[in-house]
Each structure stands twice: as C-alpha cells, then as structure tokens.
Coordinates of C-alpha atoms in Angstrom, one line a residue:
M897 CA -13.5 -114.9 -122.2
P898 CA -16.2 -114.0 -124.8
A899 CA -17.2 -110.2 -124.5
F900 CA -20.3 -109.6 -122.4
R901 CA -23.0 -107.0 -123.5
F902 CA -25.6 -105.5 -121.6
V903 CA -28.1 -102.5 -121.4
H904 CA -28.2 -100.2 -118.0
A905 CA -31.1 -98.4 -117.2
A906 CA -33.1 -96.7 -114.5
D907 CA -35.1 -94.3 -113.1
L908 CA -38.1 -95.3 -115.8
H909 CA -40.7 -93.9 -113.4
L910 CA -43.5 -95.1 -115.4
D911 CA -46.6 -93.8 -115.3
A912 CA -45.4 -90.3 -113.4
A913 CA -46.7 -87.1 -114.3
F914 CA -44.7 -84.3 -115.9
A915 CA -44.0 -81.4 -113.5
G916 CA -44.2 -77.7 -114.2
V917 CA -47.1 -78.0 -117.0
S918 CA -50.1 -76.3 -117.3
R919 CA -53.5 -78.0 -117.5
D920 CA -54.6 -76.0 -120.7
L921 CA -52.1 -77.9 -123.5
S922 CA -53.6 -79.0 -126.5
P923 CA -54.9 -82.4 -126.4
R924 CA -52.5 -83.6 -128.9
L925 CA -49.5 -82.7 -126.6
A926 CA -51.0 -83.8 -123.4
D927 CA -51.5 -87.2 -124.8
R928 CA -47.9 -87.5 -125.8
L929 CA -46.8 -86.3 -122.2
H930 CA -49.0 -88.4 -120.7
R931 CA -47.8 -91.7 -122.9
A932 CA -44.3 -90.4 -122.7
T933 CA -42.7 -92.8 -120.1
F934 CA -44.7 -95.7 -121.2
T935 CA -43.1 -94.8 -125.0
A936 CA -39.6 -94.4 -123.5
W937 CA -39.7 -98.2 -121.8
E938 CA -41.0 -99.7 -125.2
R939 CA -38.3 -97.7 -126.9
L940 CA -35.7 -99.7 -124.2
V941 CA -37.1 -103.0 -124.8
E942 CA -37.0 -102.4 -128.8
L943 CA -33.3 -101.5 -128.2
C944 CA -32.6 -104.6 -126.6
L945 CA -34.2 -106.4 -129.2
A946 CA -32.2 -104.8 -131.7
E947 CA -29.1 -105.1 -130.0
R948 CA -29.2 -108.3 -128.3
P949 CA -27.4 -108.0 -125.4
D950 CA -27.0 -111.0 -123.1
A951 CA -29.1 -108.8 -120.2
L952 CA -31.1 -105.6 -119.6
L953 CA -30.0 -104.3 -116.1
I954 CA -32.4 -102.0 -114.4
A955 CA -31.2 -100.2 -111.3
G956 CA -34.6 -98.8 -109.7
D957 CA -37.4 -96.4 -109.8
V958 CA -39.1 -98.2 -112.3
H959 CA -42.5 -96.8 -111.3
N960 CA -43.7 -94.5 -108.2
H961 CA -45.5 -96.4 -105.4
E962 CA -47.2 -93.7 -104.3
D963 CA -48.9 -93.2 -107.5
G964 CA -50.3 -97.0 -107.2
S965 CA -50.1 -97.7 -111.1
L966 CA -50.9 -100.9 -112.1
R967 CA -50.8 -100.0 -115.7
A968 CA -47.4 -99.6 -114.9
Q969 CA -46.3 -102.8 -113.2
V970 CA -48.2 -104.8 -116.0
A971 CA -46.3 -102.6 -118.8
L972 CA -42.9 -103.9 -117.1
R973 CA -44.0 -107.3 -116.9
D974 CA -45.4 -107.3 -120.7
G975 CA -41.7 -105.3 -121.8
C976 CA -39.9 -108.2 -119.7
A977 CA -41.6 -111.2 -121.3
R978 CA -40.8 -109.9 -124.8
L979 CA -37.5 -109.8 -123.8
V980 CA -37.0 -112.9 -122.2
D981 CA -38.6 -114.8 -125.2
A982 CA -36.0 -113.2 -127.1
G983 CA -33.3 -114.5 -125.2
V984 CA -32.6 -111.3 -123.1
R985 CA -32.3 -112.0 -119.3
V986 CA -33.7 -108.9 -117.3
F987 CA -32.2 -107.9 -113.7
I988 CA -34.3 -105.5 -111.7
A989 CA -33.2 -104.0 -108.4
H990 CA -36.0 -101.4 -106.6
G991 CA -35.0 -98.3 -105.2
N992 CA -37.0 -95.9 -102.8
H993 CA -39.8 -95.2 -105.3
D994 CA -40.5 -98.6 -106.2
P995 CA -39.7 -100.6 -102.8
L996 CA -40.2 -104.1 -102.4
T997 CA -43.3 -103.3 -100.5
S998 CA -44.9 -102.0 -103.5
R999 CA -45.0 -104.8 -105.8
V1000 CA -48.0 -106.7 -106.7
H1001 CA -47.4 -110.1 -106.1
S1002 CA -50.3 -111.6 -107.8
L1003 CA -48.7 -110.6 -110.9
H1004 CA -46.7 -113.7 -112.7
W1005 CA -43.1 -112.9 -113.8
P1006 CA -41.7 -115.0 -116.8
D1007 CA -38.7 -117.2 -116.0
G1008 CA -35.4 -115.4 -117.0
V1009 CA -36.5 -112.4 -114.9
T1010 CA -34.6 -111.9 -111.6
V1011 CA -35.9 -109.3 -109.2
F1012 CA -33.3 -108.9 -106.5
G1013 CA -34.4 -109.3 -102.7
P1014 CA -33.3 -107.0 -99.5
Q1015 CA -30.2 -109.1 -99.3
V1016 CA -27.4 -108.9 -101.7
E1017 CA -27.6 -111.6 -103.9
S1018 CA -25.1 -112.9 -107.3
H1019 CA -26.5 -114.4 -110.4
A1020 CA -24.8 -116.1 -112.9
V1021 CA -25.0 -115.1 -117.2
T1022 CA -23.9 -118.1 -118.9
R1023 CA -23.2 -118.8 -122.5
D1024 CA -22.9 -122.2 -124.1
G1025 CA -22.8 -123.7 -120.3
R1026 CA -19.8 -121.4 -119.3
V1027 CA -20.1 -118.5 -116.8
V1028 CA -19.6 -115.3 -118.5
A1029 CA -20.4 -112.8 -116.1
V1030 CA -22.1 -112.4 -112.5
V1031 CA -24.8 -109.8 -111.7
H1032 CA -24.9 -108.5 -108.3
G1033 CA -27.9 -106.6 -106.6
I1034 CA -30.0 -105.7 -103.8
S1035 CA -33.3 -103.9 -103.9
H1036 CA -34.6 -101.4 -100.8
E1037 CA -37.4 -103.4 -99.1
T1038 CA -38.5 -100.0 -98.2
D1039 CA -38.8 -96.4 -99.5
R1040 CA -36.6 -95.3 -96.6
E1041 CA -33.6 -97.2 -97.0
G1042 CA -30.8 -95.4 -95.3
R1043 CA -28.1 -98.2 -94.7
N1044 CA -24.8 -98.3 -96.9
L1045 CA -26.1 -101.3 -98.9
A1046 CA -22.8 -101.1 -101.0
K1047 CA -20.3 -102.1 -98.2
R1048 CA -22.6 -105.5 -98.7
F1049 CA -21.3 -106.2 -102.3
A1050 CA -17.7 -108.5 -102.8
R1051 CA -16.4 -110.0 -105.9
A1052 CA -17.7 -113.8 -106.0
A1053 CA -15.1 -116.7 -106.6
T1054 CA -18.1 -119.0 -106.8
V1055 CA -21.7 -118.6 -107.5
Q1056 CA -24.8 -121.0 -107.6
T1057 CA -26.2 -121.9 -111.1
P1058 CA -29.7 -124.2 -111.5
I1059 CA -28.9 -127.6 -112.5
Q1060 CA -29.9 -128.5 -115.6
G1061 CA -32.7 -131.3 -116.2
M1062 CA -33.2 -131.3 -112.5
V1063 CA -36.1 -130.3 -110.4
P1064 CA -36.6 -126.4 -110.5
G1065 CA -34.8 -124.8 -107.6
M1066 CA -32.1 -127.1 -107.7
V1067 CA -28.4 -125.3 -107.7
Q1068 CA -24.8 -126.5 -107.8
D1069 CA -21.8 -124.1 -107.1
V1070 CA -19.7 -122.8 -109.8
D1071 CA -16.3 -121.5 -109.7
V1072 CA -16.6 -117.9 -111.6
P1073 CA -13.6 -117.6 -114.4
P1074 CA -11.1 -115.0 -113.3
G1075 CA -11.8 -112.7 -116.5
A1076 CA -15.7 -113.0 -116.3
A1077 CA -17.3 -109.6 -115.9
Q1078 CA -18.9 -108.7 -112.4
I1079 CA -21.4 -105.9 -112.2
G1080 CA -23.2 -104.3 -109.4
V1081 CA -27.1 -103.4 -109.8
L1082 CA -28.0 -100.9 -106.7
H1083 CA -29.8 -97.8 -106.2
C1084 CA -28.1 -95.6 -104.4
N1085 CA -26.5 -92.0 -103.4
V1086 CA -22.9 -91.3 -104.1
G1087 CA -21.4 -88.5 -102.0
T1088 CA -22.2 -85.4 -103.2
T1089 CA -23.3 -86.3 -107.0
P1090 CA -24.1 -83.7 -109.4
G1091 CA -27.9 -83.9 -109.6
S1092 CA -28.7 -85.2 -106.2
R1093 CA -31.0 -83.4 -103.8
D1094 CA -31.1 -85.7 -100.6
T1095 CA -27.1 -86.5 -99.7
G1096 CA -26.9 -89.2 -97.4
R1097 CA -31.3 -90.2 -97.3
Y1098 CA -30.8 -93.2 -99.8
A1099 CA -28.7 -95.7 -99.4
P1100 CA -25.6 -93.3 -99.3
C1101 CA -22.2 -94.6 -100.1
T1102 CA -18.8 -93.3 -101.1
L1103 CA -17.0 -94.3 -104.4
D1104 CA -14.2 -95.6 -102.0
D1105 CA -17.3 -98.2 -101.0
L1106 CA -17.9 -99.0 -104.2
T1107 CA -14.5 -99.8 -105.7
A1108 CA -13.7 -101.7 -102.5
T1109 CA -15.7 -104.5 -104.0
G1110 CA -13.4 -105.2 -107.0
L1111 CA -16.6 -105.2 -109.5
D1112 CA -15.9 -104.3 -112.8
Y1113 CA -19.0 -101.9 -113.4
W1114 CA -21.8 -100.4 -111.0
A1115 CA -25.0 -100.0 -112.9
L1116 CA -26.4 -97.3 -110.5
G1117 CA -29.8 -95.7 -110.4
H1118 CA -31.3 -92.9 -107.9
I1119 CA -29.4 -90.0 -109.9
H1120 CA -31.6 -88.6 -113.1
L1121 CA -28.4 -87.0 -114.3
P1122 CA -26.8 -89.1 -117.0
Q1123 CA -23.0 -89.5 -115.9
V1124 CA -20.0 -91.5 -115.4
L1125 CA -18.5 -90.5 -111.8
R1126 CA -15.2 -92.8 -112.6
T1127 CA -13.3 -95.6 -114.9
R1128 CA -11.7 -98.4 -113.4
P1129 CA -14.3 -99.6 -112.4
H1130 CA -17.0 -98.2 -114.0
V1131 CA -19.3 -96.4 -112.1
V1132 CA -22.4 -95.0 -113.9
Y1133 CA -25.7 -93.2 -113.3
P1134 CA -27.3 -93.8 -116.8
G1135 CA -30.1 -91.0 -115.9
S1136 CA -33.7 -91.3 -116.0
T1137 CA -35.4 -92.6 -119.5
Q1138 CA -37.8 -89.5 -119.6
G1139 CA -37.2 -85.9 -118.1
L1140 CA -40.0 -85.0 -116.1
H1141 CA -39.3 -81.4 -115.4
I1142 CA -37.4 -78.7 -116.7
N1143 CA -34.5 -79.3 -114.7
E1144 CA -34.1 -82.8 -116.5
D1145 CA -33.3 -81.2 -119.7
G1146 CA -31.1 -82.7 -122.6
P1147 CA -31.1 -86.1 -123.6
R1148 CA -32.5 -88.8 -121.7
G1149 CA -31.9 -92.8 -122.2
C1150 CA -29.7 -95.6 -121.3
H1151 CA -26.0 -96.9 -121.7
L1152 CA -25.3 -99.7 -124.4
V1153 CA -22.3 -101.5 -122.2
T1154 CA -19.6 -104.0 -123.6
V1155 CA -17.2 -105.5 -121.5
H1156 CA -14.2 -107.1 -123.6
D1157 CA -12.7 -110.2 -122.9
D1158 CA -9.3 -108.0 -121.9
G1159 CA -11.5 -106.5 -119.3
E1160 CA -11.5 -103.1 -121.2
V1161 CA -15.3 -101.3 -120.4
E1162 CA -17.0 -99.3 -123.3
T1163 CA -20.0 -97.7 -122.8
A1164 CA -22.3 -96.0 -125.5
F1165 CA -25.5 -93.6 -124.4
R1166 CA -28.6 -94.4 -126.4
P1167 CA -31.5 -91.8 -126.2
L1168 CA -35.0 -92.9 -125.5
A1169 CA -37.2 -90.2 -124.3
P1170 CA -39.9 -89.2 -126.8
V1171 CA -40.3 -85.8 -124.8
R1172 CA -37.3 -83.5 -124.3
W1173 CA -36.9 -80.6 -122.2
Q1174 CA -34.7 -78.1 -123.7
V1175 CA -33.4 -74.7 -122.7
V1176 CA -32.8 -72.0 -125.2
E1177 CA -31.0 -68.4 -124.7
V1178 CA -31.5 -65.5 -126.6
A1179 CA -29.7 -62.5 -126.4
I1180 CA -31.2 -58.9 -126.7
G1181 CA -29.2 -56.3 -128.2
T1182 CA -28.8 -52.6 -128.4
N1183 CA -30.6 -52.3 -131.3
G1184 CA -33.8 -54.2 -130.0
I1185 CA -32.4 -57.8 -130.5
D1186 CA -28.8 -59.0 -131.2
G1187 CA -27.7 -62.7 -131.2
I1188 CA -29.1 -65.9 -130.1
G1189 CA -27.4 -68.4 -127.9
G1190 CA -28.6 -71.7 -127.1
A1191 CA -27.5 -74.3 -123.9
G1192 CA -25.9 -77.2 -125.1
G1193 CA -24.6 -76.0 -128.4
T1194 CA -27.8 -75.3 -130.0
G1195 CA -27.4 -71.4 -130.2
G1196 CA -25.7 -69.3 -132.9
A1197 CA -25.2 -65.8 -133.4
G1198 CA -27.6 -63.5 -135.2
A1199 CA -27.4 -60.0 -136.8
S1200 CA -29.9 -57.4 -135.2
D1201 CA -32.5 -55.9 -137.4
A1202 CA -32.2 -52.1 -138.5
D1203 CA -35.6 -51.6 -138.7
D1204 CA -35.9 -52.6 -134.7
A1205 CA -33.5 -49.6 -133.9
G1206 CA -35.5 -46.6 -132.4
T1207 CA -38.9 -47.9 -132.7
P1208 CA -40.6 -46.0 -130.1
D1209 CA -42.9 -48.5 -128.2
G1210 CA -40.9 -51.2 -128.7
A1211 CA -43.7 -53.3 -130.7
A1212 CA -41.3 -53.9 -133.6
S1213 CA -38.4 -55.3 -131.6
L1214 CA -40.7 -57.5 -129.4
E1215 CA -42.0 -59.0 -132.9
A1216 CA -38.6 -59.6 -133.5
L1217 CA -37.8 -61.0 -130.8
H1218 CA -40.5 -63.5 -130.8
G1219 CA -39.1 -64.6 -134.4
R1220 CA -35.4 -65.1 -133.3
I1221 CA -36.6 -67.1 -130.5
L1222 CA -38.8 -69.4 -132.8
E1223 CA -35.7 -70.0 -134.3
A1224 CA -33.6 -70.7 -131.7
M1225 CA -36.1 -73.2 -130.6
E1226 CA -36.4 -74.9 -134.2
R1227 CA -32.4 -75.1 -134.4
A1228 CA -32.6 -77.2 -130.7
A1229 CA -35.5 -79.3 -131.9
A1230 CA -33.3 -79.9 -135.4
G1231 CA -30.4 -80.9 -132.9
D1232 CA -32.3 -83.6 -131.2
A1233 CA -33.6 -85.2 -134.3
A1234 CA -30.1 -85.6 -135.5
G1235 CA -28.6 -87.3 -132.4
S1236 CA -29.1 -90.8 -133.0
E1237 CA -25.9 -93.1 -133.2
P1238 CA -25.3 -94.7 -136.5
G1239 CA -26.7 -98.1 -137.0
A1240 CA -28.7 -97.7 -133.7
P1241 CA -32.7 -97.5 -134.1
A1242 CA -33.7 -94.4 -134.4
F1243 CA -36.1 -93.1 -131.9
P1244 CA -37.6 -89.5 -132.7
V1245 CA -38.4 -86.5 -130.7
E1246 CA -42.2 -86.1 -130.8
A1247 CA -42.4 -83.0 -128.3
T1248 CA -40.0 -80.4 -127.0
L1249 CA -40.9 -78.2 -124.0
F1250 CA -38.6 -75.2 -123.7
R1251 CA -37.5 -73.0 -121.1
V1252 CA -36.4 -69.6 -122.6
I1253 CA -33.8 -67.4 -121.0
L1254 CA -33.2 -63.5 -122.3
H1255 CA -29.9 -62.3 -121.3
G1256 CA -27.9 -58.8 -122.5
R1257 CA -28.3 -55.3 -122.4
G1258 CA -30.5 -53.4 -124.3
P1259 CA -33.2 -50.8 -124.6
L1260 CA -35.8 -53.8 -125.2
D1261 CA -35.0 -54.6 -121.4
R1262 CA -37.6 -51.7 -120.2
H1263 CA -40.1 -53.0 -122.8
L1264 CA -39.9 -56.7 -121.5
R1265 CA -40.9 -55.3 -118.0
R1266 CA -43.9 -53.7 -118.7
P1267 CA -46.9 -55.5 -117.0
G1268 CA -47.9 -58.4 -119.3
A1269 CA -45.4 -58.0 -121.9
L1270 CA -43.7 -61.2 -120.9
E1271 CA -47.1 -63.0 -120.4
G1272 CA -48.3 -61.9 -124.1
L1273 CA -44.8 -63.2 -125.5
L1274 CA -45.2 -66.5 -123.8
E1275 CA -49.0 -67.0 -125.5
M1276 CA -47.6 -65.9 -128.9
L1277 CA -44.6 -68.6 -128.2
R1278 CA -47.1 -71.4 -127.4
E1279 CA -49.4 -70.5 -130.4
A1280 CA -46.8 -70.9 -132.5
G1281 CA -45.0 -74.4 -130.8
A1282 CA -48.2 -76.0 -131.5
S1283 CA -47.7 -75.9 -135.6
L1284 CA -44.1 -77.2 -135.5
D1285 CA -43.0 -80.3 -136.1
P1286 CA -42.2 -82.1 -133.6
L1287 CA -44.5 -79.9 -131.1
A1288 CA -42.9 -77.1 -129.0
W1289 CA -44.2 -75.7 -126.1
V1290 CA -42.8 -72.9 -123.4
K1291 CA -43.3 -73.7 -119.7
D1292 CA -41.9 -70.0 -119.1
I1293 CA -39.6 -67.1 -119.9
E1294 CA -36.6 -66.0 -117.5
L1295 CA -35.9 -62.6 -117.8
R1296 CA -32.2 -62.0 -117.1
T1297 CA -31.9 -58.9 -119.2
R1298 CA -30.5 -55.4 -118.1
P1299 CA -31.1 -51.8 -119.1
D1300 CA -28.9 -50.4 -122.1
V1301 CA -26.1 -48.5 -119.4
D1302 CA -22.7 -48.3 -118.6
M1303 CA -22.5 -50.3 -115.5
D1304 CA -18.7 -49.3 -114.6
A1305 CA -19.9 -45.5 -115.1
L1306 CA -22.6 -45.9 -112.9
R1307 CA -20.3 -47.4 -110.2
R1308 CA -17.7 -44.3 -110.6
R1309 CA -20.3 -42.0 -109.9
D1310 CA -19.9 -40.1 -106.3
D1311 CA -23.5 -40.2 -105.3
L1312 CA -25.8 -42.5 -103.9
L1313 CA -26.5 -45.0 -106.9
G1314 CA -22.8 -45.2 -106.9
E1315 CA -22.4 -46.0 -103.9
V1316 CA -25.1 -49.1 -104.0
L1317 CA -23.2 -50.3 -107.1
R1318 CA -19.8 -50.2 -105.5
V1319 CA -21.0 -52.1 -102.7
A1320 CA -22.7 -54.6 -105.3
A1321 CA -19.3 -55.0 -107.1
A1322 CA -17.2 -55.7 -104.0
A1323 CA -19.4 -58.7 -103.3
R1324 CA -18.9 -59.8 -106.9
G1325 CA -15.4 -59.7 -106.3
L1326 CA -14.7 -56.7 -108.6
P1327 CA -12.1 -53.9 -108.2
E1328 CA -13.7 -50.6 -106.5
P1329 CA -13.5 -47.9 -108.7
P1330 CA -12.8 -44.6 -107.1
A1331 CA -15.7 -42.4 -106.9
G1332 CA -16.2 -39.2 -108.8
D1333 CA -14.0 -39.6 -111.8
G1334 CA -16.4 -40.9 -114.5
A1335 CA -19.1 -39.1 -116.5
A1336 CA -22.7 -39.8 -116.0
C1337 CA -24.2 -42.7 -117.7
P1338 CA -26.3 -42.9 -120.7
T1339 CA -29.6 -44.3 -119.8
G1340 CA -30.6 -45.7 -123.3
R1341 CA -32.4 -42.0 -123.9
P1342 CA -30.8 -40.4 -127.1
D1343 CA -30.6 -37.1 -125.3
A1344 CA -28.4 -38.9 -122.7
A1345 CA -25.5 -39.6 -124.9
P1346 CA -22.1 -37.8 -124.3
P1347 CA -21.2 -35.3 -126.4
D1348 CA -18.4 -37.2 -127.9
A1349 CA -20.7 -40.1 -129.2
A1350 CA -21.1 -40.9 -132.7
A1351 CA -23.7 -39.3 -134.2
P1352 CA -27.3 -41.6 -135.0
D1353 CA -27.6 -41.1 -138.7
T1354 CA -23.8 -42.3 -139.1
A1355 CA -23.9 -45.3 -136.2
S1356 CA -24.0 -48.7 -137.8
P1357 CA -27.4 -50.3 -136.5
D1358 CA -25.2 -53.3 -135.2
A1359 CA -22.8 -50.9 -133.4
P1360 CA -23.0 -50.9 -129.3
S1361 CA -25.1 -47.8 -128.4
P1362 CA -23.2 -44.7 -127.2
G1363 CA -22.1 -45.6 -123.6
A1364 CA -22.8 -49.3 -123.7
P1365 CA -20.1 -51.9 -123.1
P1366 CA -17.7 -52.9 -125.6
D1367 CA -19.1 -56.2 -126.3
A1368 CA -23.0 -55.5 -125.5
T1369 CA -24.3 -58.0 -127.7
S1370 CA -22.8 -60.8 -126.0
P1371 CA -24.6 -62.6 -123.3
D1372 CA -24.2 -60.3 -120.3
T1373 CA -22.7 -62.4 -117.5
S1374 CA -21.5 -61.4 -114.5
P1375 CA -18.3 -62.3 -112.8
L1376 CA -18.2 -65.5 -110.3
P1377 CA -18.9 -63.6 -107.3
D1378 CA -16.9 -63.6 -104.3
T1379 CA -19.0 -66.0 -102.0
A1380 CA -17.5 -65.0 -98.8
A1381 CA -18.2 -61.3 -99.3
L1382 CA -21.7 -62.1 -101.0
R1383 CA -22.7 -64.0 -97.8
A1384 CA -21.1 -61.4 -95.8
L1385 CA -23.8 -58.9 -97.6
A1386 CA -27.0 -61.0 -97.5
A1387 CA -26.3 -61.7 -93.7
A1388 CA -26.2 -58.1 -93.0
V1389 CA -29.2 -57.2 -95.6
L1390 CA -31.5 -60.3 -95.5
A1391 CA -31.3 -61.0 -91.8
P1392 CA -34.3 -59.3 -90.7
L1393 CA -36.1 -61.0 -93.3
Y1394 CA -34.8 -64.8 -93.5
D1395 CA -34.2 -64.8 -89.4
G1396 CA -37.4 -63.7 -88.1
P1397 CA -40.3 -66.2 -86.9
R1398 CA -41.8 -66.5 -90.2
G1399 CA -39.2 -66.3 -92.3
R1400 CA -37.6 -68.9 -91.1
R1401 CA -40.8 -71.2 -91.1
F1402 CA -41.2 -70.3 -94.6
L1403 CA -37.9 -69.2 -96.0
G1404 CA -35.2 -71.0 -94.0
P1405 CA -31.9 -69.2 -92.8
S1406 CA -30.2 -67.1 -95.2
D1407 CA -27.0 -68.8 -95.0
A1408 CA -28.6 -71.7 -96.3
L1409 CA -29.1 -70.1 -99.7
A1410 CA -26.8 -71.4 -103.0
P1411 CA -24.3 -69.0 -103.9
E1412 CA -26.2 -68.6 -107.2
D1413 CA -29.4 -68.0 -105.5
L1414 CA -27.3 -65.0 -103.7
A1415 CA -25.8 -63.9 -107.1
A1416 CA -29.5 -63.6 -108.8
L1417 CA -31.1 -61.7 -105.8
L1418 CA -28.0 -59.2 -106.3
D1419 CA -28.7 -58.8 -109.9
D1420 CA -32.2 -58.1 -108.9
A1421 CA -31.1 -55.5 -106.3
E1422 CA -28.8 -53.9 -108.3
R1423 CA -31.3 -53.7 -111.5
I1424 CA -34.0 -52.4 -109.0
C1425 CA -32.0 -49.6 -107.5
C1426 CA -30.7 -48.6 -111.2
D1427 CA -34.5 -48.2 -112.0
M1428 CA -35.5 -46.3 -109.0
L1429 CA -32.3 -44.2 -108.3
E1430 CA -31.9 -43.3 -112.1
A1431 CA -35.6 -42.7 -112.8
D1432 CA -36.4 -40.8 -115.8

C-alpha cells in the first residue's frame, strides 16, 4: 500500500480580530494584523501546492459565524479551488464557531471539496483506481454541539466511491484494503486537554472513545495549542494557524502527515502565522539589571552594568533595562525567523507582539513601582519596536520583581512582619524558621548593610548586594505552593471579599481560583506587607 500524505489544519478563524491590542497601532502594523488570518490561509494553500499531498484536512472553525464574514468564506472557497485544480482534495469538518447553519449556501464549491454533514460520512481517497485512505468526518450542526460525536465513528470495511463514466451521484461499494489509512476529522474537546477552557461543552469525548474506533489518525480541531495527545493511534491538535491573543504565543501552523505503507505515522509541524505572540523575561539584578531570560529558549545571560550601580534616582538603570528588553525582543524575533524546516517553504514572521515579564530582586524594583514608570517604559519600547524588522509591539509589561531584601532573614524576625511572612512561607510549603534568631534584613539602602558586609569600594559590580540571596541575579522563582495550605489561607482571608453577595456576583467563589492565581495573590500580599511594615 503506497504512503498517504496529507496536511492537517484547524481553527483558521478567518477575519477574526486580535484581542488585547490597543487602537493606536501604527497603520503599518494594524494592516498586518488585519490581514494575518488570511495570510496564514494563503500560506497553508502555498504549502499544499509545494508539498502536493493527497489531501488537506481542516478540522473546524474556519471562520467565526458571529462575525458574519462573507470575505472569510469566499477566501476559503477560492483557496480550495486552487488546491483542487492542483489535484489536492480538501475535506472540511465544521466546528462550534462555523457550524453548518452559518454556511453561505449560494457559494459554489468546486468538485474535490468535501464538506462533512451532521452525520458521520466516510469518503475514499483513491490513487490510480486504488483506495489508499478513508477519511471519516462529521460537522457541528449548531454552535451548541454537546453530544459525544467520537462514538459515532468506526473503521470501515467498505466505502462508496463514484462510478467512473456514469451519471454524477452514482456510487458503488468498494472493499477497503487492510493497509489503507483511516483518518477521523472532528472538532471536539478531549477530556481536560491543556489549552481548553470549556471542558465538556463542545462535542466532549475521551481518548478511550477515540482509540476504540480503530482509526489510525485523528485530525482534531478546537484546541488552539499544538499538541500530540498520543500515538498509535495518533491523536493530534495542530493548533490554530494564527495566534489571536497573548495566550496563543509561539509558532502557529499545521501538520504535514505521512502514513507509511507499514502503518507508521510521521508528523512534521509547519509554521504559518505571519504574526507571532511572544513572552520574553528579563531579570533585574542587584545593580539595576542582571540577566535576560526568555520563554521558549529566547533568553540568555547578560552581565550587569557597573554604571548602573549607585544611581540615586534609578534613571540610568531604567535606560539600561530598556536596552536589555530590546535585546531580548530582537533575539526572540531572530529565533522566529530561523524556524523553518530545510526544504520547506519559508514563511517569514512579519510582526511579533510581546509580553515582557520583569522578575528578580534588586533596587530597581522600587523605581519600577513608582507611578508612571511602567507606562513610560512601555511607551519607549513601543516606539523602538516600530523601527525593528520584523515589526515589534509590546502589549504589556508584567512586574514580578521584588525588593532587594533577604526574605529568609525577615521571616526570622520576632515582630509583626516576621509573623506575616512566616504565614506566607507555610502556605508555600517552606519549613517555618524559628523567630528571633536572625538579624534585621538590609532593605537595599547602603546604611542598612550589616557590619560584616563588604565595603562598597571593594565589591564587584556583579556581586550580590549585602544581605541578598546567594543567587539574586537568577530569576526569582518561588517554590511550588502547598495547594491545600494555600486554599486554607485563602478561605480564611478572602472569604469576606469573595463570598459576599457582590463578590459572588463579580468575582465568583474564592475556591474557584486556580493555584497559580492564589500564589500570585500571595506574592502581592507579601510584597505589600514588606513595603508597609518595613517603611523607610
């Protein structure tokens, strides 16, 4: 049995708007964002024309029915016509955002495009008169499909094919060869898949439901995060072709799949998105800044600048921090440009939208928390990004920095601040230090250094400040919290806020908060207590 090759894509969301971007974008960047979903679709078509697979499988949410975009459906039809003319069959299963009821029925679709209906259909893909694969699929009839559609699929022993030379519509039953690949196309939610916020709402199913069908590959849609849930059989979400908000960061595209004659399945991700979301992390150090880290391998180490040390108002440090953030953004953009596979069509990233996360300990924390400081830094970064190639724009800056203090020493103090920090430490699962056996902690002021600290004129500009943790220049990561202790603390402290009538209406119950949200609240509370109870 010859190999069967196909491209698996989903969640194109043609003509959908980007979320979380301001309206004051430059015309050049705004135009690229407006065209981005269509550009990704055009690149998908170009990839298929270059690779010449047997078929393109699209697993739902081609457009958003609530947008009512005729342009999206016309673009889809025109791209499909190009593929059919090149001998590439197209199979489309509609999802919750583009249910069958949203289709413009007056549009004429070319032969060679199969749009699955509200019941499972099975279609043969033939080559030289032989069945090389069977593609099964079903579409959502409405935008509220809550049934388990996966249970309706089954491996086929026979399939209907058109009778050549006869009246269109006449078919015959043909036996499916044992080695022919059988593929399922479905827009669904598998269990508690990462990236899903609506478990159980849209065509819910389990991995067991999918594997029980006996199919070789599941071409799924609905989850925008690219992921392979299992192999043998392969259960794959290709992710969206264009990320539309900051939680859809990193490469976005499709999968090129080959089912070999021995049944082995080979998949290769192909990036398509012209606009990429990225998260970059930059650490402040004890001398203003020190070290740059980036999500997804875009970061690196950077030495702190001696000129930043001792700056009274922090202005020089903020300027240097601005430069380091730009360096991290440029490195991330360079990594994006180098992401294409050898021999594959090169689709450049035209613009990158960033979230900048600042973390670590240092005196710069105080300057960054002054009114207007982050807003000014954000404006400077946006102005600089407009001149980069590819274009860069910063969505926001998250401040996760901490003061230049020794938290362990503060926890040992026999006062109110020490007691508060010990409660917070217990919620993080840290061993409780005994009170009263630690000296007062330096707060980043030169006059607060303990007597045995190195003299300022002998200290290296890259060395940790007096009283700082041993590795203060590394990212300031808190230990994993004790979820049970964290929830118990939250229940006691947050109940008056969350469980009142207005709180329940606008915030929901406190026990619905995710552990990471509770940990972030604890971090903020700890920092505020340090600021208020350890004032100058």
